[in-house]
Coordinates of C-alpha atoms in Angstrom, one line a residue:
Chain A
X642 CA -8.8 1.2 -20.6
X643 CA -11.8 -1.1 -21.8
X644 CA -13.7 -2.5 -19.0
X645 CA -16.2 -5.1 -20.7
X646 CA -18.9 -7.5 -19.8
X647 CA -18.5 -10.6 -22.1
X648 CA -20.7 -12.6 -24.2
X649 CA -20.9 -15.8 -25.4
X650 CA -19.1 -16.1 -28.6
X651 CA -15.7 -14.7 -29.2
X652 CA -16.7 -13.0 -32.3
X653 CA -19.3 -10.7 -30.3
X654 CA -16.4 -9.7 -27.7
X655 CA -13.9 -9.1 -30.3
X656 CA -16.4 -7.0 -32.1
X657 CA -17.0 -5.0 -28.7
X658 CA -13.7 -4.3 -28.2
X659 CA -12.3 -2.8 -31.3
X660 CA -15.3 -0.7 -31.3
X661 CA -14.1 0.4 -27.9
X662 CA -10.5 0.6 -29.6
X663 CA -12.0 2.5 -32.2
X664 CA -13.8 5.1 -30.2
X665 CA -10.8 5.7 -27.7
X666 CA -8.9 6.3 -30.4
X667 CA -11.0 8.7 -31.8
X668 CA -10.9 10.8 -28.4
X669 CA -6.8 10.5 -28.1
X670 CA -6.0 7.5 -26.8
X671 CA -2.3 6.3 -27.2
X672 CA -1.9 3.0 -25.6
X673 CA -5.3 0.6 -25.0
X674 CA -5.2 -2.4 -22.4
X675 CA -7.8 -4.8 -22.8
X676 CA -9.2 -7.0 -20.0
X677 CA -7.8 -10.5 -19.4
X678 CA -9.3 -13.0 -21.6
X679 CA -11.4 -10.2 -23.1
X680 CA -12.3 -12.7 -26.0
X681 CA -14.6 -15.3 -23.9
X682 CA -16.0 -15.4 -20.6
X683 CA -14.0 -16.1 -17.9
X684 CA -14.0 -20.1 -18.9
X685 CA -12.0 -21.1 -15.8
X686 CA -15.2 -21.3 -13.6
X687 CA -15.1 -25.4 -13.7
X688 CA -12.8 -27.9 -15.7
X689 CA -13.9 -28.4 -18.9
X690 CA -11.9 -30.4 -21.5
X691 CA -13.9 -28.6 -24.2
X692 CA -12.6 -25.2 -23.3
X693 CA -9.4 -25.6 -24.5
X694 CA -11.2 -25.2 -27.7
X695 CA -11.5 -21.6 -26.9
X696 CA -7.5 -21.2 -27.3
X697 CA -5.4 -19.8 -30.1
X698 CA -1.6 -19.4 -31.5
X699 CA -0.2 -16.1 -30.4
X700 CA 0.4 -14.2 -32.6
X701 CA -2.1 -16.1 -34.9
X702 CA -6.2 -15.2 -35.6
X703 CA -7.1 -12.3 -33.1
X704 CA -3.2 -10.8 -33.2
X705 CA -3.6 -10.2 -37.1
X706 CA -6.8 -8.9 -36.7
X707 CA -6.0 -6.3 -34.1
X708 CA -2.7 -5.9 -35.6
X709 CA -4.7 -4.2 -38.3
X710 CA -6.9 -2.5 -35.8
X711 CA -3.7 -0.6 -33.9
X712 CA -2.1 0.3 -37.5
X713 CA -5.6 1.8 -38.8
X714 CA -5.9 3.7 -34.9
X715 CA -2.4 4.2 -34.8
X716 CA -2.5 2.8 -31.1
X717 CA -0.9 0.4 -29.2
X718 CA -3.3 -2.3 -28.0
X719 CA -2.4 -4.9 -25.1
X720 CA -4.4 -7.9 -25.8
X721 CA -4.6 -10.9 -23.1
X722 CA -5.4 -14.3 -24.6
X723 CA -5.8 -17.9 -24.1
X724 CA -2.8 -19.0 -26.3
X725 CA -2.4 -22.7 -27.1
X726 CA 1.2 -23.4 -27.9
X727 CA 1.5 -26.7 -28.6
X728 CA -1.0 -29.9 -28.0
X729 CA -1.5 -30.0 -23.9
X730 CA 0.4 -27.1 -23.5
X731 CA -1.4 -23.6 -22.6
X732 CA -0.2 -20.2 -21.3
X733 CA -2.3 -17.1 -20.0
X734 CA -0.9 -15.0 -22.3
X735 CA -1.1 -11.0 -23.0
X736 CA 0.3 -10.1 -26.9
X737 CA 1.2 -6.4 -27.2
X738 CA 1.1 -4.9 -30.6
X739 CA 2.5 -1.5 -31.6
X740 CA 1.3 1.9 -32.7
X741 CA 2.2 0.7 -36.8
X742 CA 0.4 -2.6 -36.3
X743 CA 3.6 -4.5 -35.9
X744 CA 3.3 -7.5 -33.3
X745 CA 5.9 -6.7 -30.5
X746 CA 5.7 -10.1 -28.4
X747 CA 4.0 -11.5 -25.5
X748 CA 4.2 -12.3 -21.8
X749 CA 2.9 -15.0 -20.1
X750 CA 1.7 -14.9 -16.6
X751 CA 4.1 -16.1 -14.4
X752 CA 1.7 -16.7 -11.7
X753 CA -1.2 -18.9 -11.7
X754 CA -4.3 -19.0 -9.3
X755 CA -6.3 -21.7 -8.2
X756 CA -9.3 -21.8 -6.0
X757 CA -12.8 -22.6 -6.4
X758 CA -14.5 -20.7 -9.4
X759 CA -10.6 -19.7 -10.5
X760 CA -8.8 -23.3 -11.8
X761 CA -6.4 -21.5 -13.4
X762 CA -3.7 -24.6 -12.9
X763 CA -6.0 -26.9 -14.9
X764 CA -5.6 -24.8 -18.0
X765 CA -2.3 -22.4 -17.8
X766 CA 1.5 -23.7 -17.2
X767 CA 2.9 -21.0 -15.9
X768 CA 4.6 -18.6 -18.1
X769 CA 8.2 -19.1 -18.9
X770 CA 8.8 -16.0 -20.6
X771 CA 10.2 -14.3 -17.6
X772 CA 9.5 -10.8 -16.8
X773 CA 8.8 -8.6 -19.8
X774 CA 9.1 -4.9 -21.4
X775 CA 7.8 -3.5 -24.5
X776 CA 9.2 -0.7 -26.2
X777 CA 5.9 1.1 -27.7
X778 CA 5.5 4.0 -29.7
X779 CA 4.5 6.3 -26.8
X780 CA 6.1 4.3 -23.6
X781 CA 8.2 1.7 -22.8
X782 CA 5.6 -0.4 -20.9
X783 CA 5.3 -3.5 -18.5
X784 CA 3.1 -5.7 -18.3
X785 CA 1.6 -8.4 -15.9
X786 CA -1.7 -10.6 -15.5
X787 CA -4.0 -10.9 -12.7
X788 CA -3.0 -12.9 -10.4
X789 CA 0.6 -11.2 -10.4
X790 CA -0.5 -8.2 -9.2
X791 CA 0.1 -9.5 -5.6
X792 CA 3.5 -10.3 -6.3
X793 CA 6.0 -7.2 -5.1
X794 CA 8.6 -9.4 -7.0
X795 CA 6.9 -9.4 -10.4
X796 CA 6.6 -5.2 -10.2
X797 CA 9.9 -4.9 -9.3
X798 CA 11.7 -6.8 -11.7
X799 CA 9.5 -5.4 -14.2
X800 CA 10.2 -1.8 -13.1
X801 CA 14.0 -2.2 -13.1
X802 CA 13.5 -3.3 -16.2
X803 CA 12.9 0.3 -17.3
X804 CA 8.9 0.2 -17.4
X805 CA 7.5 3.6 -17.4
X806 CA 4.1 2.1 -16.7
X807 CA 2.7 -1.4 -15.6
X808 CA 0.0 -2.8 -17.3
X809 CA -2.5 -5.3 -15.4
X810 CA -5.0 -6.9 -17.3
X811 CA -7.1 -8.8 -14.8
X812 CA -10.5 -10.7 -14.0
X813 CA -11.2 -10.5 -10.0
X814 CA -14.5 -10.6 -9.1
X815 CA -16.7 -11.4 -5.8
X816 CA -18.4 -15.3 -5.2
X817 CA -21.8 -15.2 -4.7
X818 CA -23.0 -14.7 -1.8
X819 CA -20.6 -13.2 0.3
X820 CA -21.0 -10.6 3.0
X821 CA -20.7 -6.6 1.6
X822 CA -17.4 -6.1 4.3
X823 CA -15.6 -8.7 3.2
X824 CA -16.1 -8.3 -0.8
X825 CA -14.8 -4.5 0.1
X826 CA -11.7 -5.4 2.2
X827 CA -10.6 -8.1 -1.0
X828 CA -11.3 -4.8 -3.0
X829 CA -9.4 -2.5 -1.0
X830 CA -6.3 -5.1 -0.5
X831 CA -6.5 -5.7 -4.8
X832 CA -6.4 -2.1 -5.5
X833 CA -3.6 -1.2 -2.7
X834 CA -1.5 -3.8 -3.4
X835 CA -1.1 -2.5 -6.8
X836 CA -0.8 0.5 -5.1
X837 CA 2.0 -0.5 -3.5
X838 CA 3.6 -1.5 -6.3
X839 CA 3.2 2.2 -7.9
X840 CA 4.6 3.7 -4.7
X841 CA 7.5 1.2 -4.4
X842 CA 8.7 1.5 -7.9
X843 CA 7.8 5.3 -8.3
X844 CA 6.1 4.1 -11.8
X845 CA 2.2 4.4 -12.5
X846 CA -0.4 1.3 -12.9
X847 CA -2.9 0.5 -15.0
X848 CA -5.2 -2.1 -13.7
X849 CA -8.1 -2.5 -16.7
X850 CA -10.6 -5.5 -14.8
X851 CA -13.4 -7.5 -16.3
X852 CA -17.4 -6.5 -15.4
X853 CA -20.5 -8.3 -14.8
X854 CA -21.7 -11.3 -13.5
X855 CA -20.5 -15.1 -14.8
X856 CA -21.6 -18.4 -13.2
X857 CA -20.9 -17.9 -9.6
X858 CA -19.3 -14.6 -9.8
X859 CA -19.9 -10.9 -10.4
X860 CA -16.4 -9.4 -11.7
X861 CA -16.2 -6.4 -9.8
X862 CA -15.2 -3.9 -12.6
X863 CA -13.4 -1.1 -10.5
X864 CA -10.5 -0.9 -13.3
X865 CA -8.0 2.4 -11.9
X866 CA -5.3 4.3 -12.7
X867 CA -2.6 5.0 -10.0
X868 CA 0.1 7.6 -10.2
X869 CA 3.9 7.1 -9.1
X870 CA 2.9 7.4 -5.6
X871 CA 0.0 5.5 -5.5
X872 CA -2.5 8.0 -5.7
X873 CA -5.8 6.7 -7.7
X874 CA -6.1 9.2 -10.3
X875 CA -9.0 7.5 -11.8
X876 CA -11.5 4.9 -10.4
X877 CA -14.1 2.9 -12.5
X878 CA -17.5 1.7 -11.7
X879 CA -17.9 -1.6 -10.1
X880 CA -21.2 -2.2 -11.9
X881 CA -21.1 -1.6 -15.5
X882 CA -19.1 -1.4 -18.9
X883 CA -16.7 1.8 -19.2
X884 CA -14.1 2.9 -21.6
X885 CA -12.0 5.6 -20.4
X886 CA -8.6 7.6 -21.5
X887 CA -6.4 8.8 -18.3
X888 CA -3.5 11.3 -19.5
X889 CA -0.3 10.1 -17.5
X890 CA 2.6 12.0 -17.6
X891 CA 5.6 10.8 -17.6
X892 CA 8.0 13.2 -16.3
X893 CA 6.3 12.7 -13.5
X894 CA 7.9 9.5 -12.4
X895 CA 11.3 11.3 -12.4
X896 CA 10.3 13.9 -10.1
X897 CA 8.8 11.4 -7.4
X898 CA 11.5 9.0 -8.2
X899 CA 14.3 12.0 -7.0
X900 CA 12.3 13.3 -4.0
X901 CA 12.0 10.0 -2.3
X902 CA 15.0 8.5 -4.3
X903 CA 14.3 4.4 -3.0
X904 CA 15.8 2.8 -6.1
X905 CA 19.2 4.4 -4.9
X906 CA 18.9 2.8 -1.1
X907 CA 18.3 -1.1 -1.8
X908 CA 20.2 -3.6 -0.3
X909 CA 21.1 -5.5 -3.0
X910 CA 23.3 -8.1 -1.4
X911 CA 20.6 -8.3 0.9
X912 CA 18.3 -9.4 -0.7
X913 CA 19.4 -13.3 -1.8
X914 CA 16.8 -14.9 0.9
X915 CA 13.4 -13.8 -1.4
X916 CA 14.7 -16.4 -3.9
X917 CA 13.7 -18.9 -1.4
X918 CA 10.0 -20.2 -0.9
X919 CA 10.5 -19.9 2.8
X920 CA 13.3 -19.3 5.6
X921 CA 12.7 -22.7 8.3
X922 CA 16.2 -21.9 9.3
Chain B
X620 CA 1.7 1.7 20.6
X621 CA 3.2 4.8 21.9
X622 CA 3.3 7.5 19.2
X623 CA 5.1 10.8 21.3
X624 CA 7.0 14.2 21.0
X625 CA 10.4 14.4 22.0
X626 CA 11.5 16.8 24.3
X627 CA 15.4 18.1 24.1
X628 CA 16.7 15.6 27.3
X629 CA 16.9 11.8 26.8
X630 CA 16.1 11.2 30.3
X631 CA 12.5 13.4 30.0
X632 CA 12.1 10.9 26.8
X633 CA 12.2 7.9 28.3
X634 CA 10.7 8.8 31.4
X635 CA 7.8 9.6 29.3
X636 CA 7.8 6.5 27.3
X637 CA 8.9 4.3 30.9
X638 CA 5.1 5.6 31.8
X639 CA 3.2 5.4 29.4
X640 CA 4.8 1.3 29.1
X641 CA 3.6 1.0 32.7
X642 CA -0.1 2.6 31.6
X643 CA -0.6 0.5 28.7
X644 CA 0.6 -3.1 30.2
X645 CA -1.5 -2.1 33.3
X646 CA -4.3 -1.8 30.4
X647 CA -3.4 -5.3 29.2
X648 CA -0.7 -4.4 26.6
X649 CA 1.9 -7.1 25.7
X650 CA 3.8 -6.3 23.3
X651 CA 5.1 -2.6 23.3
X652 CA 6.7 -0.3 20.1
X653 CA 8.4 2.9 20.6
X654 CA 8.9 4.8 17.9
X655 CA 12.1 5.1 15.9
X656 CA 14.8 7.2 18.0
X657 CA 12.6 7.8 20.4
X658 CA 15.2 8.7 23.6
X659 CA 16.1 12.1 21.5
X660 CA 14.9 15.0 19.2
X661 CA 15.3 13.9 15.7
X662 CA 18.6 14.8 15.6
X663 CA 19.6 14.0 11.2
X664 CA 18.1 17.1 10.6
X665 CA 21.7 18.5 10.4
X666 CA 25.5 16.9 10.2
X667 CA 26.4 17.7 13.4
X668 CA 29.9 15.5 15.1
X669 CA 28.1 16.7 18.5
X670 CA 25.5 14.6 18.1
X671 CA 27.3 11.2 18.2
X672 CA 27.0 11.6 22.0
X673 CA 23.8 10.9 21.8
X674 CA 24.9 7.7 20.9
X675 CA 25.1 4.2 23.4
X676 CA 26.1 0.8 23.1
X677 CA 22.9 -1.8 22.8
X678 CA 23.0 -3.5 24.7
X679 CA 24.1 -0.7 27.4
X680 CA 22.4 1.6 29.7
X681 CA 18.8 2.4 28.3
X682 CA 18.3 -1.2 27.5
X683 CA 19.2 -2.1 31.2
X684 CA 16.9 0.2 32.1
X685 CA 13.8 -0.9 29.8
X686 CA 15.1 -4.7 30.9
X687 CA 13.7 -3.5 34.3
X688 CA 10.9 -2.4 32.8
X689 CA 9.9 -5.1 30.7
X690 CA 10.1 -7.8 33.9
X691 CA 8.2 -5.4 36.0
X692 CA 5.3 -4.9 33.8
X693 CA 5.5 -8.1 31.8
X694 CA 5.6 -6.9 28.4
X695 CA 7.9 -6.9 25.1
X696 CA 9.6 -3.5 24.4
X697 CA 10.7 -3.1 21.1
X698 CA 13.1 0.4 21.1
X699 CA 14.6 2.0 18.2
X700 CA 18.0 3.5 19.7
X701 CA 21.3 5.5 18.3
X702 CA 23.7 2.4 18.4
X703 CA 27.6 3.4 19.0
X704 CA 29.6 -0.1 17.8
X705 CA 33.1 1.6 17.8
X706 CA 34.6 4.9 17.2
X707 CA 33.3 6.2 14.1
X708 CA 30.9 2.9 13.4
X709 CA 27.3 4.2 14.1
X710 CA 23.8 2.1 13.4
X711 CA 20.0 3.1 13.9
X712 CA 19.2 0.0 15.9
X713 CA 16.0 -1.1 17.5
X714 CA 16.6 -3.8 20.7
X715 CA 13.9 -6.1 21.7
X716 CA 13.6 -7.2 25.2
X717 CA 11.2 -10.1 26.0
X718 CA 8.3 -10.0 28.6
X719 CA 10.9 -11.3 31.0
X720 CA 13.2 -8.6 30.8
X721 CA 15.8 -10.9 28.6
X722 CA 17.4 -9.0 25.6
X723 CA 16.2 -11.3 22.7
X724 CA 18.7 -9.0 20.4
X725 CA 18.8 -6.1 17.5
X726 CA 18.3 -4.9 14.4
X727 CA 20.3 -2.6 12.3
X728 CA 18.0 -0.4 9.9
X729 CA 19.2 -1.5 6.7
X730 CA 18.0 1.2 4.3
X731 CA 18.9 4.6 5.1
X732 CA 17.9 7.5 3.5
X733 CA 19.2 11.1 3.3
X734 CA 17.7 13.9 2.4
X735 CA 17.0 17.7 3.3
X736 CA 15.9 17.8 6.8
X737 CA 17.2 13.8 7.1
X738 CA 20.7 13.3 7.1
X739 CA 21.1 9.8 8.3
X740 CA 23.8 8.9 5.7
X741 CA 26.0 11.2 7.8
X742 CA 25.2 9.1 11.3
X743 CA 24.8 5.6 10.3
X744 CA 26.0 2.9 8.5
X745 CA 23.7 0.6 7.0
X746 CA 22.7 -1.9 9.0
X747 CA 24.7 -5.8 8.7
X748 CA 22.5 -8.0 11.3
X749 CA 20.4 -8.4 7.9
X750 CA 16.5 -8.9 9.0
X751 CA 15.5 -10.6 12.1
X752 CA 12.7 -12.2 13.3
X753 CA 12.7 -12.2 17.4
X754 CA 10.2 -15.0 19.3
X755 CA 8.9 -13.4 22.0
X756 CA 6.8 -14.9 24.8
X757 CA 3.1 -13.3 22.8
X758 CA 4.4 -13.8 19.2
X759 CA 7.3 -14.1 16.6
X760 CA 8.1 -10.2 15.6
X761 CA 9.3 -9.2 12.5
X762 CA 11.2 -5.4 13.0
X763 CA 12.1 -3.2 10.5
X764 CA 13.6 0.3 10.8
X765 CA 11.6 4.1 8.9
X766 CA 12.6 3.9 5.8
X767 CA 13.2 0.2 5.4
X768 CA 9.3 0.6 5.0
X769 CA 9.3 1.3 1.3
X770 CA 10.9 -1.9 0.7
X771 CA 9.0 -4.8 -0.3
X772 CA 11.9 -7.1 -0.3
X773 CA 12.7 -6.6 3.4
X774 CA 8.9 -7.4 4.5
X775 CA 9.1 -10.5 2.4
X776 CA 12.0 -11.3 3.6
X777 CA 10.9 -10.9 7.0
X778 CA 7.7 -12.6 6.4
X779 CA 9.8 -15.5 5.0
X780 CA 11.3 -15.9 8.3
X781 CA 8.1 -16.2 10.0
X782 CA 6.9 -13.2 11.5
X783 CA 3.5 -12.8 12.7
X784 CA 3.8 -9.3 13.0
X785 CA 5.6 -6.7 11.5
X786 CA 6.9 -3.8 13.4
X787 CA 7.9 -0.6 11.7
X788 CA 9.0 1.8 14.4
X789 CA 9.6 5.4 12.3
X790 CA 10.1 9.4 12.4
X791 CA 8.5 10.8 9.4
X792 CA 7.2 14.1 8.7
X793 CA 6.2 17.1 6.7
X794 CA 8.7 20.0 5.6
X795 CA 8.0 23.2 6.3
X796 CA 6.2 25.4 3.7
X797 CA 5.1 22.4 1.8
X798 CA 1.7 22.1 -0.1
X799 CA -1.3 20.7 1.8
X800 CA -2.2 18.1 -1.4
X801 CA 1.5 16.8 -1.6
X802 CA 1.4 16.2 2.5
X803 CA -1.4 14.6 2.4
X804 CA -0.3 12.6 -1.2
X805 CA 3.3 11.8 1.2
X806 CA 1.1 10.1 4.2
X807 CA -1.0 8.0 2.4
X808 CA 1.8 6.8 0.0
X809 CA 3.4 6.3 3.2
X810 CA 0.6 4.4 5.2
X811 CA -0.4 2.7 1.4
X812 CA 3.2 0.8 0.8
X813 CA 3.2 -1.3 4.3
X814 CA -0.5 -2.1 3.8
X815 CA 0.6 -3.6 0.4
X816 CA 3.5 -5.6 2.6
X817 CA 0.1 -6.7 5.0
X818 CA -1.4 -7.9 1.9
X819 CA 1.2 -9.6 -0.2
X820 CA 2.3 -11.3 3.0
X821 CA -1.1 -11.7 4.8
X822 CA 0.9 -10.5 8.1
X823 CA -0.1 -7.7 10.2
X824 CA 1.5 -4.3 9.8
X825 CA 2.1 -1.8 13.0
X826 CA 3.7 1.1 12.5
X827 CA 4.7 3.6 15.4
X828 CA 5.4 7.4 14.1
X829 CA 7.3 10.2 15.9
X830 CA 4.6 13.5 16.5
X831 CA 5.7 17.0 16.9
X832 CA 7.6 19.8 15.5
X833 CA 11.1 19.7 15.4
X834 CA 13.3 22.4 13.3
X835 CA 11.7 22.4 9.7
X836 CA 9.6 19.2 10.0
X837 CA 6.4 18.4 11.6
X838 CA 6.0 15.0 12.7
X839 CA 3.1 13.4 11.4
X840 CA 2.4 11.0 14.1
X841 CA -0.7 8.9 12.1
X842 CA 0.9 5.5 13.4
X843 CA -1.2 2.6 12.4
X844 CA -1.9 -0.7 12.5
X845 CA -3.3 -2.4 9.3
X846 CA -4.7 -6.2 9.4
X847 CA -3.3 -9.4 7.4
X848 CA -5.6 -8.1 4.0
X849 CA -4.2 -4.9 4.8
X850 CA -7.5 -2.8 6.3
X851 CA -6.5 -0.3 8.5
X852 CA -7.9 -1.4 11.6
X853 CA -6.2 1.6 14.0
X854 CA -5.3 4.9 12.9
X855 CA -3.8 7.6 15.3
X856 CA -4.7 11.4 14.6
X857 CA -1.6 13.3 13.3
X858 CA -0.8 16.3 15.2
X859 CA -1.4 14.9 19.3
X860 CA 0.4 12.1 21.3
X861 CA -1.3 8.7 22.0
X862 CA -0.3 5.6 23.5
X863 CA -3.0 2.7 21.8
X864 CA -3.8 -0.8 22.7
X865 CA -5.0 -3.0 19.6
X866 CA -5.6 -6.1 19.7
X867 CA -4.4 -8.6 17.1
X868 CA -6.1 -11.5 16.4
X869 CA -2.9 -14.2 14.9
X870 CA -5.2 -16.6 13.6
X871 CA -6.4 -14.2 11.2
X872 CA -3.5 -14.6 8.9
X873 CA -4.2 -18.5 8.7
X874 CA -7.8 -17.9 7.7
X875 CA -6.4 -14.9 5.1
X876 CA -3.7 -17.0 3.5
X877 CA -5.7 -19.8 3.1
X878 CA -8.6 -17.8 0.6
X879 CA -5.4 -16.0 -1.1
X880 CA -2.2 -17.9 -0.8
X881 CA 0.5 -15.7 -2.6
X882 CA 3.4 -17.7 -0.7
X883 CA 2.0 -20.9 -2.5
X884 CA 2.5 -19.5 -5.8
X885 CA 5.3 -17.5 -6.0
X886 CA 8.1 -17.9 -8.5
X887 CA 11.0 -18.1 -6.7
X888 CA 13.3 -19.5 -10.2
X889 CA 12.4 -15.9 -12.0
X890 CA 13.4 -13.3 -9.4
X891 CA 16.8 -13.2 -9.7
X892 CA 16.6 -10.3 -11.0
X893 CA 15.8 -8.6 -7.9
X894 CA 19.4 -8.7 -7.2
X895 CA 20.4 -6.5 -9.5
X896 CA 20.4 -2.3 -9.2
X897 CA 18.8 -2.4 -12.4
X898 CA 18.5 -4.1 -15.2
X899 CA 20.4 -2.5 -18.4
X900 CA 20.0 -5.0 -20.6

């Protein structure tokens, strides 16, 4: 996990990271999830024509590049972007390259925010890839963006998938000037949603979030690790930049998964009404 | 709230709970959960034809007599019974009976689980009323049976429907002999999966646990309720009987879905897939 403050310029950021590749590979590391939008700041403070500037073709210039930074560090690196895939038409996407440096795919976020200091919409069309898995050297691995980790739906899917972990990029971070109980209870309901999500699915999460402050809000950092029953097995600072390697294991899943067996219980045919947005009768 | 210990006679049990309904409405309590099974010991731990004695029609004879109950003390009594439909057609029901005594109608646990020490394969079938959503005269309920708790699907279907509260009423406990770390890692996984239903659905959670040793399990008691961002805002101690009053506060979940609106954003077109056992390819 690579939980960065971001600068300026793209190049600076890039540079950062596959340092932090670099050095986590060193120490052991396997699989490396970078923050969302780990390239730039978090642009979607306001709604700024220019910023679209900032995007890319996926795979395309940072892919290649960190293509040949996971075949040098033999690790697999999950990389969220902005991609730009065609004139007016931009995803939130995270590209996932393998161990050898080969470019497995991408997913695009399927669910896009929008509130002040977060105009997601103005930038992103939802993602139409649909849910995604990757198999990786060392896992077969989910992933999701941000925003989707407070969907049940998009864990699920992705866990019956086969995932063996879930991978949450993300950028969540307090506005300025709230009170201290309520920027801990949107803490607390981020990381235990996710939580959930572990618990639900018997699979562990991986939540790697952006640090430091930008414009009107100070990314709260507080990146974690939860095992298959939601226990947080590692916890980052909230205040400053932290790379950090957490061994998962995963026979683990197997064992949790046959004590409290709840993929063999659901009610499938039950379960048609969720496609709706809402039951008015 | 009324989190008790069983004793072996159905009448001592629902004298008990018949009290402690009288103490809490007289203490301004309006809407009232039993825990799951309440009127008997825990019977699943062992396949046992006897125990379908224990079984009534709902409604039938207990309900007549919380009916009573409810009119005389002005509250909603939600009470998890051993439903007999027909000979050999069994269901772990819970009845709700409005503040003016009317039955408002039942649920059938739809997710039933069976392991050591919990048997309930062997007593009932899973539940067909699918989930139900009962307007009382203090608020529209959502109720949903023990292990129906690990399911995200049937609190967002339940949420879907419009509930402004979800009841879980539930007997859950520790075995015998087992490790203090994995007890404690079974609770909060337990208590950590319906916050993350508060939180994806910004809806209240209350959850009513059986307390008490029975055979090889000890009850854990630890009911709770958790707020719309999923804070725990009660928590019962785990080894003693208590019978709580919290208050819940409806127009919270306006305020919290408004900051955070998942509903708003789901992406009802991609989760199909949650229809499926799994997903094979």
């Amino acid at each position: 996990m690579v939980q960065m403050s971001c600068a300026e310029h793209p190049e600076e950021n890039l540079a950062k990271a596959i340092a932090q590749i670099k050095k986590l590979a060193n120490e052991g590391a396997q699989i490396i999830c970078l923050q969302e939008l780990f390239l730039t700041p978090y642009f979607c403070y306001e709604e700024n024509l220019a910023f679209f500037d900032l995007a890319e073709t996926i795979p395309g210039k940072t892919t290649n590049i960190l293509q040949e930074v996971a075949l040098e560090t033999k690790t697999v690196i999950i990389a969220s972007l902005f991609e730009r895939r065609a004139a007016g038409l931009y995803h939130n996407t995270t590209a996932v390259i393998d161990a050898d440096g080969s470019y497995l795919g991408k997913y695009r976020k399927m669910h896009i925010p929008d509130d002040p200091g977060f105009y997601e919409k103005f930038y992103f069309t939802p993602g139409d890839t649909g849910y995604r898995i990757f198999e990786t050297a060392y896992a077969k691995i989910g992933v999701l963006i941000c925003w989707d980790q407070w969907y049940p739906e998009a864990a699920r899917i992705t866990s019956l998938m086969g995932a063996e972990i879930l991978f949450y990029p993300t950028a969540i971070g307090w506005e300025d000037g709230e009170q201290a109980h309520i920027n801990q209870e949107q803490y607390f309901a981020w990381q235990t949603v996710q939580r959930g999500h572990a618990i639900a699915n018997g699979v562990p999460v991986v939540a790697v979030n952006r640090v430091g402050k930008e414009q009107g809000t100070t990314f709260w950092g507080g990146s974690f690790v939860a095992n298959s029953m939601g226990s947080i097995v590692y916890q980052a600072p909230f205040e400053e930049e932290v790379s950090h390697i957490q061994e998962i294991d995963l026979a683990e899943s197997e064992q949790y998964r046959r004590v409290w067996p709840f993929l063999r219980d659901r009610r499938i045919e039950s379960y048609a009404p969720i496609l709706k947005r809402y039951i008015d009768e």
